[in-house]
Coordinates of C-alpha atoms in Angstrom, one line a residue:
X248 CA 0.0 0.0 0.0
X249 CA 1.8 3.4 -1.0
X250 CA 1.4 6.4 1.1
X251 CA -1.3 8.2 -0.8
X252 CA -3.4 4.6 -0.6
X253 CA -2.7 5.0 3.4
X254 CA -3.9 8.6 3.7
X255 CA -6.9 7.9 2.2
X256 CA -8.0 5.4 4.2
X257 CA -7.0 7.1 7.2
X258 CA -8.9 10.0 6.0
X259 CA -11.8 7.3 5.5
X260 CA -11.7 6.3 9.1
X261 CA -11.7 9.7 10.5
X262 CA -14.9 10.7 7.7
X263 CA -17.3 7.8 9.1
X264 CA -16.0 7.1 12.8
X265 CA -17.6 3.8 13.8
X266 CA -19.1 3.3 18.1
X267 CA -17.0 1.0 19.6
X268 CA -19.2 -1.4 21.4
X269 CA -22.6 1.0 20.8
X270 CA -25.9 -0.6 19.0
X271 CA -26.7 0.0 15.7
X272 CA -29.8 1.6 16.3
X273 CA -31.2 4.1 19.2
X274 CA -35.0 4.2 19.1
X275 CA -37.0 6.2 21.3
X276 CA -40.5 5.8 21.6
X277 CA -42.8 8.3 23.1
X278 CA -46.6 7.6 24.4
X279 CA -47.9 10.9 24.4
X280 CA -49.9 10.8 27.5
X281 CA -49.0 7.7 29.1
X282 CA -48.8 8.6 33.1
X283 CA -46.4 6.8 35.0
X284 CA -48.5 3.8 36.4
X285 CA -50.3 2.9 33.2
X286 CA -48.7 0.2 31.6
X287 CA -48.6 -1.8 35.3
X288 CA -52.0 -0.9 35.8
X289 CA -52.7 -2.6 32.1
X290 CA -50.0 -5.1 31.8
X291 CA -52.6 -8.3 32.4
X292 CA -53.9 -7.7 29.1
X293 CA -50.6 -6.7 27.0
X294 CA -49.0 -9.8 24.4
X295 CA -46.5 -12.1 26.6
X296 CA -45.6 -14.4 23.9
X297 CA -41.7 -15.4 23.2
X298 CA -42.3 -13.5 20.0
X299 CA -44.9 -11.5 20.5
X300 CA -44.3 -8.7 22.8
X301 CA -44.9 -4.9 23.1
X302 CA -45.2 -3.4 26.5
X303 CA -43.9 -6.6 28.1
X304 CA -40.9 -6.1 26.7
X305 CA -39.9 -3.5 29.0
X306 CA -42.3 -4.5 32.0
X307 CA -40.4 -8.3 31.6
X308 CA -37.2 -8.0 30.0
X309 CA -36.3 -4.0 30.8
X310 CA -34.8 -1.4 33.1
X311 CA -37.3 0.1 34.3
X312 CA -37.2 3.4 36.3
X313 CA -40.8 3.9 38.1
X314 CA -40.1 7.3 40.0
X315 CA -39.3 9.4 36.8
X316 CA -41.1 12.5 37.1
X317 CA -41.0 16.1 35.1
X318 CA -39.2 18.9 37.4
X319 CA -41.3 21.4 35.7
X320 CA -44.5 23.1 35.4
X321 CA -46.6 23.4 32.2
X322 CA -46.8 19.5 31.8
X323 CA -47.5 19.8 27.9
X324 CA -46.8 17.6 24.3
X325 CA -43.6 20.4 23.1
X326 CA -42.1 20.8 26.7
X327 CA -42.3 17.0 27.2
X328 CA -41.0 16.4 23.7
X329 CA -38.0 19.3 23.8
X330 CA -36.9 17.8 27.2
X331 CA -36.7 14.1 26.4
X332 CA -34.7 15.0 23.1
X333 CA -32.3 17.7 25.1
X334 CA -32.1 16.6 28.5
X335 CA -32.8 20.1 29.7
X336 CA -35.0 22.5 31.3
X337 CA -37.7 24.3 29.7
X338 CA -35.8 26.9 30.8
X339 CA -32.8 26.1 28.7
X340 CA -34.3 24.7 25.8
X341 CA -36.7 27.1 25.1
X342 CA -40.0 25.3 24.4
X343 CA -42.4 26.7 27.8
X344 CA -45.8 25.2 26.1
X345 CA -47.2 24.4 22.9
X346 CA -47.7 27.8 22.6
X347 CA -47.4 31.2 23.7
X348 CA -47.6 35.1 23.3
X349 CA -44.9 37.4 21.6
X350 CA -44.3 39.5 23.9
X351 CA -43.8 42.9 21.3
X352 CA -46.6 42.0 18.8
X353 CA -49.1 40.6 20.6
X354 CA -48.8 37.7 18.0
X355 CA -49.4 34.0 18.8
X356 CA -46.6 31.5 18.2
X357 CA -46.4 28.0 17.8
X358 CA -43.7 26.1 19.3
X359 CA -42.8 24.4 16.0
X360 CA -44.5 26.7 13.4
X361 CA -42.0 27.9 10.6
X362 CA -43.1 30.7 8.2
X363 CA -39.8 30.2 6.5
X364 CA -40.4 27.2 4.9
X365 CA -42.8 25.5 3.1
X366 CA -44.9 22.3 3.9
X367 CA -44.2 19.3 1.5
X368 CA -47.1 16.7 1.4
X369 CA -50.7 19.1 2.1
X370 CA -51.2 22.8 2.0
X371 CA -51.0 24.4 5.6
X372 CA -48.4 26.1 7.7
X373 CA -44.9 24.1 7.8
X374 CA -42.7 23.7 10.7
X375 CA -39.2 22.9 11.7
X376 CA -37.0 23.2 15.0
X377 CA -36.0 26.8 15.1
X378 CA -37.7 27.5 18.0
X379 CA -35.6 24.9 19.7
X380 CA -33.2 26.6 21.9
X381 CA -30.6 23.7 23.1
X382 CA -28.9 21.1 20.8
X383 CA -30.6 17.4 21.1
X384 CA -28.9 13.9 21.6
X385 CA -29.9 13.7 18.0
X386 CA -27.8 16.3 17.4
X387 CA -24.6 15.7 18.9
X388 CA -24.9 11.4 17.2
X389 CA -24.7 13.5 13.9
X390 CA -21.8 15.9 14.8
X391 CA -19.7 12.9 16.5
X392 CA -20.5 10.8 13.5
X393 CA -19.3 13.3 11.2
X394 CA -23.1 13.6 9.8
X395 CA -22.8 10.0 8.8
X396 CA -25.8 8.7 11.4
X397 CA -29.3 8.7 10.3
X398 CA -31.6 10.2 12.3
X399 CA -35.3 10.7 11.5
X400 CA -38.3 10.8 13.6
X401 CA -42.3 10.3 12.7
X402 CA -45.3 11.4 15.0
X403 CA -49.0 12.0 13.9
X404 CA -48.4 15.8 15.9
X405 CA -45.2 17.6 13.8
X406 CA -44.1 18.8 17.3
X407 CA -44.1 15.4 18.3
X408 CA -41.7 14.7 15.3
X409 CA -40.1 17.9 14.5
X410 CA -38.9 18.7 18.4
X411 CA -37.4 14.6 18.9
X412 CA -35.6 15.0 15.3
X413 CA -33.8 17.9 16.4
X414 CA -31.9 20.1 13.9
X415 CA -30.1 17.6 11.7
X416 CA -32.5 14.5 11.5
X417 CA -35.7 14.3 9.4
X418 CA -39.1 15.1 10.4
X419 CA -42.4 13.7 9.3
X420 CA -45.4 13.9 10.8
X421 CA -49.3 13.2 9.3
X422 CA -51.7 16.0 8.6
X423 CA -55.4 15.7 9.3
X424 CA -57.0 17.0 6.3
X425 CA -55.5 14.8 3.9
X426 CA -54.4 11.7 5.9
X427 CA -50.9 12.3 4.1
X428 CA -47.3 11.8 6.0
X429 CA -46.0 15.4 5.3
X430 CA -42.8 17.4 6.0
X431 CA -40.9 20.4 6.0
X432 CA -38.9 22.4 3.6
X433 CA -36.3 22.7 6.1
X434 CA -35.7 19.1 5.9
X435 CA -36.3 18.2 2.1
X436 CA -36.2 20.6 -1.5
X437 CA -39.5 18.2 -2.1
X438 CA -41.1 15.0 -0.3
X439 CA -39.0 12.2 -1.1
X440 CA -40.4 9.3 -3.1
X441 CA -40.9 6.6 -0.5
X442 CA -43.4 9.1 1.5
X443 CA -44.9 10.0 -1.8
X444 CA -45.3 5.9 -2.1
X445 CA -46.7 5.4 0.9
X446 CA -49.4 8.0 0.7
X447 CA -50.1 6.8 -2.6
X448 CA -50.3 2.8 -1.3
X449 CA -54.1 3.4 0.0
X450 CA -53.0 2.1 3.6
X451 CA -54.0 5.8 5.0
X452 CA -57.8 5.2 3.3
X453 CA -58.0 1.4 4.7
X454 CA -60.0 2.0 7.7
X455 CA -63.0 3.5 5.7
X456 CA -66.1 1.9 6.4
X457 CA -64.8 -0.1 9.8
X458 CA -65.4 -0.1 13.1
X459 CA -63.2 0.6 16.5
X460 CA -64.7 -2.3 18.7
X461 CA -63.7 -3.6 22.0
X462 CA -60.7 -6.2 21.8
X463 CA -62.4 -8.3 24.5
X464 CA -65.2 -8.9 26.7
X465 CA -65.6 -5.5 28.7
X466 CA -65.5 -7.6 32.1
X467 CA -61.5 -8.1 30.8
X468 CA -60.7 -4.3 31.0
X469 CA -59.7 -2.7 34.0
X470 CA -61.7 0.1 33.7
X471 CA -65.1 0.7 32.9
X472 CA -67.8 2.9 31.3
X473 CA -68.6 5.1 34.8
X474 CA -66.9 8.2 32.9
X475 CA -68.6 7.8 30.3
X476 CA -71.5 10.8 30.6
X477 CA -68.4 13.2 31.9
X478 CA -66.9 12.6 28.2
X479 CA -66.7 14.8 25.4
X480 CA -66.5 12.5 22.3
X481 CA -64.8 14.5 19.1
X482 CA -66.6 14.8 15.7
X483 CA -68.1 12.1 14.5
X484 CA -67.9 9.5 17.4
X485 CA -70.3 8.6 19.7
X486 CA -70.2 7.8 23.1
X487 CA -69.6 4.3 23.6
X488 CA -68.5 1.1 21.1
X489 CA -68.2 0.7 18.7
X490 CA -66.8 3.4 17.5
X491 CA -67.8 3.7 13.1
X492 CA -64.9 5.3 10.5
X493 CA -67.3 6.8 7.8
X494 CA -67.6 4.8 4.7
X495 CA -65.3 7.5 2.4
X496 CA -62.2 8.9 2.9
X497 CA -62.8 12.3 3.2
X498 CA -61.6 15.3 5.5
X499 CA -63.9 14.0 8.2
X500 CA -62.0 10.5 7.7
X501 CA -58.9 11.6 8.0
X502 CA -59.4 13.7 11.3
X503 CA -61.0 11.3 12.8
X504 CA -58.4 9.0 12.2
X505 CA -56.3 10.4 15.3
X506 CA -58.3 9.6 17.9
X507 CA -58.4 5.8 17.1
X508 CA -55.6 2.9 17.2
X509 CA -55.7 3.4 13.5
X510 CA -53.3 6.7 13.8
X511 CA -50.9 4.8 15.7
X512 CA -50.9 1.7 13.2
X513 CA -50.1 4.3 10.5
X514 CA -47.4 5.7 12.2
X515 CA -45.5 2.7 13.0
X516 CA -45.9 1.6 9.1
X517 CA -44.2 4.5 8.5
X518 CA -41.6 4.0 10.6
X519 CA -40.8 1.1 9.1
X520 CA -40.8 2.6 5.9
X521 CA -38.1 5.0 7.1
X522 CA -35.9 1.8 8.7
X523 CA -36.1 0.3 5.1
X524 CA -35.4 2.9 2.9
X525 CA -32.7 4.3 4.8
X526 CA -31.1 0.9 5.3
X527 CA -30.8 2.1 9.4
X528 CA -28.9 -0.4 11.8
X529 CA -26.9 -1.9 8.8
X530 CA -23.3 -0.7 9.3
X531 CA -21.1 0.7 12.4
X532 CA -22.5 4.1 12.6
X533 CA -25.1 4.1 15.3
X534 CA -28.8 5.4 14.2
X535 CA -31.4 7.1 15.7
X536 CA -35.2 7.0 14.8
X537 CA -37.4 8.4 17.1
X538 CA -41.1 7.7 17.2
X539 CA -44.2 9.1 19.0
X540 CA -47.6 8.0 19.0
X541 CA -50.1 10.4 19.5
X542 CA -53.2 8.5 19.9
X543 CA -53.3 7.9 23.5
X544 CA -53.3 11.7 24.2
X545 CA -56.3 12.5 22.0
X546 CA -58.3 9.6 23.2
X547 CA -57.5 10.8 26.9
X548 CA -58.5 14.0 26.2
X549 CA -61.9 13.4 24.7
X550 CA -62.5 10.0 26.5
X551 CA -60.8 10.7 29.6
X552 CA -57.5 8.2 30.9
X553 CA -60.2 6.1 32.9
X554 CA -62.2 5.3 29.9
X555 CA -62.4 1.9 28.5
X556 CA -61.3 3.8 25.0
X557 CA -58.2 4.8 26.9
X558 CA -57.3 1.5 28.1
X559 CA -58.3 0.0 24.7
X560 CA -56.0 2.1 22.8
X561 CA -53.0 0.5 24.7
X562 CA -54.0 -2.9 24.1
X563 CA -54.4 -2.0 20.6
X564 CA -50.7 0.0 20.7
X565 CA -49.5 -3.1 22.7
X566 CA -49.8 -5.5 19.6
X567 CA -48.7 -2.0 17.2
X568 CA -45.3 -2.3 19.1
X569 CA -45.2 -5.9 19.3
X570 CA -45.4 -6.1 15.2
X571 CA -42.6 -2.8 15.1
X572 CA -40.4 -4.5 17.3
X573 CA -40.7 -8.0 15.6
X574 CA -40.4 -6.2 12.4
X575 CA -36.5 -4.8 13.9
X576 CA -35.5 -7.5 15.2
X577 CA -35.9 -9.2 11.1
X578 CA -34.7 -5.9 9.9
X579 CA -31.8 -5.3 12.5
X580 CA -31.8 -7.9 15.5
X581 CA -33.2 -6.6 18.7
X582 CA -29.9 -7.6 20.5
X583 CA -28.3 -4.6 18.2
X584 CA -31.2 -2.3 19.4
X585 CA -31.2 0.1 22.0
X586 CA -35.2 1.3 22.7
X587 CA -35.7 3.6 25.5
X588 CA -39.7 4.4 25.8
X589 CA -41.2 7.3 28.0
X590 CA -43.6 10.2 27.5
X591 CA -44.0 13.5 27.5
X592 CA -46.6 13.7 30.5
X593 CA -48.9 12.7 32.2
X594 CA -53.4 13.0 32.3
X595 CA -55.9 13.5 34.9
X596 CA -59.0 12.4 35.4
X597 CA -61.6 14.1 34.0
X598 CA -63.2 16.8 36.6
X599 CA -66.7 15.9 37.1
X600 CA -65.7 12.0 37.0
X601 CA -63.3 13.0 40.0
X602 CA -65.9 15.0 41.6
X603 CA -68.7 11.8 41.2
X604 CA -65.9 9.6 43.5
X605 CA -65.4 12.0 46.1
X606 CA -62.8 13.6 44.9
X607 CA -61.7 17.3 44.0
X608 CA -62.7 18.6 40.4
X609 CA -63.5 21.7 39.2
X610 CA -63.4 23.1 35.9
X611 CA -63.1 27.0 35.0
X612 CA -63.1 29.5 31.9
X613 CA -60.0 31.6 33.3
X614 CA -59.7 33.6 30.2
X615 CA -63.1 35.2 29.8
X616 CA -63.0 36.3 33.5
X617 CA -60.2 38.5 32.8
X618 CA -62.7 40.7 31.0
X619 CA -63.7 41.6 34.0
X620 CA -60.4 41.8 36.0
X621 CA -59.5 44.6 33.4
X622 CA -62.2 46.5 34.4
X623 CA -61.1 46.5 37.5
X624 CA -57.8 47.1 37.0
X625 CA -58.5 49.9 34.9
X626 CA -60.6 51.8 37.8
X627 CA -57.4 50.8 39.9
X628 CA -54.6 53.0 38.0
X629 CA -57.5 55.3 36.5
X630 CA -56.6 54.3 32.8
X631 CA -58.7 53.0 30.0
X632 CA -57.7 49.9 28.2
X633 CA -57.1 46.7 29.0
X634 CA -54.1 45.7 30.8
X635 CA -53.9 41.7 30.4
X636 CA -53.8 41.8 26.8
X637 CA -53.6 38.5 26.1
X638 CA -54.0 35.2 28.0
X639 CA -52.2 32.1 26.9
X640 CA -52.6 29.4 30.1
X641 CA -51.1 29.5 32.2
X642 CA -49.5 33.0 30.8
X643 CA -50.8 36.5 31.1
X644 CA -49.2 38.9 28.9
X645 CA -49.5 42.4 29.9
X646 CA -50.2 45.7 27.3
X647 CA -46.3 46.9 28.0
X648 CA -47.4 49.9 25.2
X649 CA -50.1 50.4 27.5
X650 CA -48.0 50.4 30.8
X651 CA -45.1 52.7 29.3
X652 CA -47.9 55.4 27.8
X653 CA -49.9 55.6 30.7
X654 CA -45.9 55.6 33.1
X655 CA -47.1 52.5 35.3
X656 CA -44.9 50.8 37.4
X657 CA -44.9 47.7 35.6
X658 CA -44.4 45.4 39.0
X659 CA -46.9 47.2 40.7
X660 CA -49.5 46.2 37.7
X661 CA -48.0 42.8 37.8
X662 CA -48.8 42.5 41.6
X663 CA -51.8 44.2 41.1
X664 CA -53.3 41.3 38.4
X665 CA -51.9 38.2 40.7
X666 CA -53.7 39.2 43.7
X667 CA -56.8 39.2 41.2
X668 CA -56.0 36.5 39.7
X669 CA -55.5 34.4 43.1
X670 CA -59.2 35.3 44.0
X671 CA -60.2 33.1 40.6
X672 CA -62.0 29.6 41.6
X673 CA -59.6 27.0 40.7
X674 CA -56.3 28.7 40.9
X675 CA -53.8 27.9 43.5
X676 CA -50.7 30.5 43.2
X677 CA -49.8 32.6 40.7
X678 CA -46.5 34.3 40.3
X679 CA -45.2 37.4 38.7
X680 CA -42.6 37.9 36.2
X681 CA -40.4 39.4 38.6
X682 CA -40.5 37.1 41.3
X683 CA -39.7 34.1 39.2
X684 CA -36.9 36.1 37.9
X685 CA -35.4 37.8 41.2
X686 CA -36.4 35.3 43.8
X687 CA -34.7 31.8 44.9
X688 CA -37.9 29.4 44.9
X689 CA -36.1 26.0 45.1
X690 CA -37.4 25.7 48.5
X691 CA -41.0 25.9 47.1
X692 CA -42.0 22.3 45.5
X693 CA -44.3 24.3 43.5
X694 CA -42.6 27.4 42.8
X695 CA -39.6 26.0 41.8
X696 CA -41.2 23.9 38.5
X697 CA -42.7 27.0 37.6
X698 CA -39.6 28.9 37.4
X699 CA -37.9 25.6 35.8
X700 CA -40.4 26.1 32.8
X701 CA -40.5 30.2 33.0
X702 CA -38.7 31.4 29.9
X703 CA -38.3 35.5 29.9
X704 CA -38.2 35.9 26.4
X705 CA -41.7 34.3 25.5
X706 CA -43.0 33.8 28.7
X707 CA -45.5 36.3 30.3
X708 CA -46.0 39.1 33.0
X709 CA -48.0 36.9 35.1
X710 CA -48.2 33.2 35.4
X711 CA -51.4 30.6 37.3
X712 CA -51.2 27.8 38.7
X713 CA -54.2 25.6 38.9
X714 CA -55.5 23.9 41.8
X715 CA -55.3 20.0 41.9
X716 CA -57.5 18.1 39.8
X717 CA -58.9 21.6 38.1
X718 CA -59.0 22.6 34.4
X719 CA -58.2 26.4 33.1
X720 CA -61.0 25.9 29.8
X721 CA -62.6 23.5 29.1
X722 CA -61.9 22.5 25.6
X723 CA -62.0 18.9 26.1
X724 CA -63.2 16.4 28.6
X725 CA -59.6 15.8 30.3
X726 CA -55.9 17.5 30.5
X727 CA -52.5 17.8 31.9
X728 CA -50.0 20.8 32.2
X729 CA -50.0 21.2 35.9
X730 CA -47.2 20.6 38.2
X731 CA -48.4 17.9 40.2
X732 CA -47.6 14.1 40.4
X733 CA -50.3 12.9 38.0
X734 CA -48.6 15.4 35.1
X735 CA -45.8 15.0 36.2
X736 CA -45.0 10.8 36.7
X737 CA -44.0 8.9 33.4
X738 CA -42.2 5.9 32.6
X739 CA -38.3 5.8 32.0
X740 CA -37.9 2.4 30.5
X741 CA -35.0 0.8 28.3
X742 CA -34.8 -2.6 26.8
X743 CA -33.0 -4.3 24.0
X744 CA -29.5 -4.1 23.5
X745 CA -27.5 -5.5 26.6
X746 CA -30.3 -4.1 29.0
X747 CA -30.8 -6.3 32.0
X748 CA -34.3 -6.5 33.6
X749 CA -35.1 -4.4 37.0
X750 CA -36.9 -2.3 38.4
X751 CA -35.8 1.0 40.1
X752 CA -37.4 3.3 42.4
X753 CA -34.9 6.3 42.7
X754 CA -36.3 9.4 41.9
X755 CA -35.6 10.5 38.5
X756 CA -36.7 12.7 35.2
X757 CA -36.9 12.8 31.6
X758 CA -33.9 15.1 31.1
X759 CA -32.0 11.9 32.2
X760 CA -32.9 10.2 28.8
X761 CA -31.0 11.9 26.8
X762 CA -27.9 12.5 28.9
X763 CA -27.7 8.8 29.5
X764 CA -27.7 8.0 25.6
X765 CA -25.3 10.8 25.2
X766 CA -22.9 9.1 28.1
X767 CA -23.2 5.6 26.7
X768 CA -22.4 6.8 23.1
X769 CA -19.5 8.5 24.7
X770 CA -20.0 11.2 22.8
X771 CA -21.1 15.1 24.1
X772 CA -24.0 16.1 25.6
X773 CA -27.0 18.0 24.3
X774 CA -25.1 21.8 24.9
X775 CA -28.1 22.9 28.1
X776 CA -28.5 19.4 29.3
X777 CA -29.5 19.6 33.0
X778 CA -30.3 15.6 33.6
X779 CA -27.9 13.0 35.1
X780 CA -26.6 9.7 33.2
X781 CA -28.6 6.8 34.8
X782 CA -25.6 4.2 35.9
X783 CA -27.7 1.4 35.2
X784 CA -27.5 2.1 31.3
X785 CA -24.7 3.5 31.1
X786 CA -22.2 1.2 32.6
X787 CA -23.7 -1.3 29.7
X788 CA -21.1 -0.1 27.4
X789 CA -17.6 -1.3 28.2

């Protein structure tokens, strides 16, 4: 071999670095939804076949962590999503709700919304990660790979896809007018054929005309149908089974297609799609695919988490996963797979089902009784105009042009609209902009997961706190975003590749996830990482 012959292949092995003793894949699967005890509280009905296993291969064969828990308010799909894939804070990486306020035009945001780019696939507003203020794991497997990993992540909600893909991987995500799986311009010049194939296959139009029934006698399920007048069903359901896809494929179809097992089937053909065509888990490079199923959270939200739809839905994901994961272990070999599974929060029970048990509920309409706070406010500093511009739960923005042209202290109107807004039925504390800025609350179990999630730049002047078991609005039947355990308590499982089972009860959080990947790739963490490598992975790789 001549020297030139020798510096090229030394230039080869520094181009595509292989992982030492890593697996070929990484996937991480998010439940959207799926609170902490779920999956025990299920488990006699999950597949426990040699073969044929989804959740039981993590409840039997995995690590299992069973104290994980969020360390921050506003318990919502982006935050949950941005802190599994950076291992931080809201607070670092940026993403403090689904949504929120600009604070200088008044404008609504969307954590994932993109106005610079265009949407491949449907017609609609497009998305990508720029609102994503930290790097992801995903991120730093492509920069110590040298860009040669492939990274790509699918999710029926784009922030469910777009926030877990991070900056360098590939997002694709379904849109509910068309049934198609769509993307981004950021990530493609146009929708690359095999998505273009697999809308085109008919699979998204197969559930026309059939029905969502029960997958076993009803005495089976743990649940039951005592929630079932407290429910709001979504267009085009009805309350109770079976539960009838209309006979054409039409818009209708297509959004209805979310809140049934159906979206998650479509999601994990898709997936596999993605392992196929980009040949992932086939040479030294370690991969990364993330998916998240969505389904769970809209049935919880409509149905409630203590519905027999609920419980139904992850029977029905149960065998979903068992197929996926039967499907990589053909494709790749589960022993070269590394799958770490946890969500992005957690659910309560739906109010008035709480309340018909003895329990707490209460559910409010916090925004429209600001109309008359402002009134009141107004006679207060003798100004006309509304002060609480805008509301964005659990955010109230203040008029700042309003404040500055009528020379207002603006802490005094910030104290002034807490100790209103702590007379409102349902709310439990509310804290200003400054205090959550000035003041050292990590004594406060509550106050400190609200600073945790406050962000200064998007976040508003004054921010609420519900009471236990109560509801801002009440657009659906049932929700999460609070800071207490039921929001807050998700699973924190691995299995596959080298994992040993166990079960752990430390106390831990999501922001671990990502660290630990990151410290058993031996490569650098996520830039504002704030979680700690779990041993018990970790010390898998030699």
């Amino acid at each position: 071999m001549n020297n030139a012959i020798r510096l090229l292949a030394l230039c080869a092995c520094f181009s595509a670095p292989a992982f030492a003793d890593s697996p070929k894949l990484i996937v991480q699967i998010t439940v959207d939804q799926l609170r902490g005890d779920l999956l025990h509280k299920y488990q006699r009905n999950f597949l426990d076949k040699r073969n044929q296993k989804g959740f039981k291969r993590f409840l039997n064969d995995g690590t299992l962590y069973i104290n994980a828990h969020y360390r921050n308010a506003t318990t919502m799909t982006a935050v949950g999503h941005a802190t599994l894939a950076t291992g931080a804070l809201p607070t670092e990486h940026g993403i403090l709700s689904n949504g929120w306020i600009d604070r200088y035009s008044g404008e609504k945001v969307y954590c994932v919304a993109d106005k610079n780019t265009q949407l491949l696939g449907a017609d609609g507003y497009s998305a990508s990660p720029a609102n994503l203020m930290a790097s992801t794991f995903s991120d730093e497997l492509y920069q110590a790979s040298n860009g040669k990993a492939k990274i790509y992540a699918v999710s029926t909600k784009d922030r469910g896809a777009v926030l877990t893909g991070g900056h360098f991987g590939k997002a694709f995500w379904f849109d509910k007018n068309n049934g198609n799986v769509v993307s981004s311009s950021y990530y493609f010049d146009t929708l690359p054929d095999y998505a273009v194939k697999f809308n085109e296959s008919g699979l998204k139009d197969s559930f026309a005309g059939t029905s969502w029934t029960l997958s076993q006698e009803e005495a089976n399920y743990h649940n039951d149908a005592s929630n079932r007048p407290f429910q709001i069903p979504p267009k085009g359901f009805r309350s109770g089974f079976p539960h009838q896809m209309p006979e054409t494929a039409d818009k209708a179809y297509y959004g209805m297609l979310a809140y049934t097992p159906f979206g998650d089937k479509l999601t994990a053909e898709f997936a596999k799609q993605l392992v196929t065509q980009a040949d992932m888990g086939k040479d030294d490079i370690t991969d990364y695919l993330s998916v998240s199923f969505s389904t769970n959270d809209y049935i919880g939200h409509m149905f409630g988490p203590n519905s027999l739809e609920a419980e139904d839905n992850l029977m029905n994901l149960d065998r979903t996963l068992a197929d996926f994961f039967s499907f990589l272990d053909k494709q790749v070999g589960l022993d070269n797979v590394l799958i770490a599974l946890s969500a992005d929060h957690g659910v309560d029970a739906i109010p008035e089902y709480k309340k018909s048990i003895g329990f707490a509920g209460f559910r409010g309409n916090t925004g429209k009784q600001f109309e008359a706070i402002n009134q009141e406010l107004a006679e207060q500093f003798g100004i006309e105009g509304k002060l609480v511009s805008r509301t964005s739960m659990p955010f109230l923005y203040l008029d700042l042009a309003l404040i500055e042209q009528n020379k207002l202290d603006i802490h005094a109107v910030q104290l002034a609209v807490a100790k209103h807004a702590a007379t409102l039925p349902g709310i439990a504390r509310v804290f200003t902009r400054k205090q959550l800025m000035t003041e050292d609350l990590s004594f406060d179990p509550i106050g400190s997961k609200v600073q945790r999630a406050y962000v200064p730049s998007r976040a508003g002047d004054v921010v609420l706190v519900q009471s236990p078991s109560s509801m801002f609005e009440g657009y659906s039947a049932a929700t999460h975003g609070s800071p207490y355990k039921y929001d807050t308590h998700v699973p924190v499982f691995f299995t596959g590749w080298k994992v040993k089972p166990r079960s752990i009860s430390r106390q831990v959080s999501p922001e671990d996830v990502a660290v630990t990947l990151s410290a058993l790739m031996k490569i650098t963490y996520p830039d504002k990482s704030t979680g700690q490598p779990l041993d018990e992975v970790v010390s898998l790789a030699k």
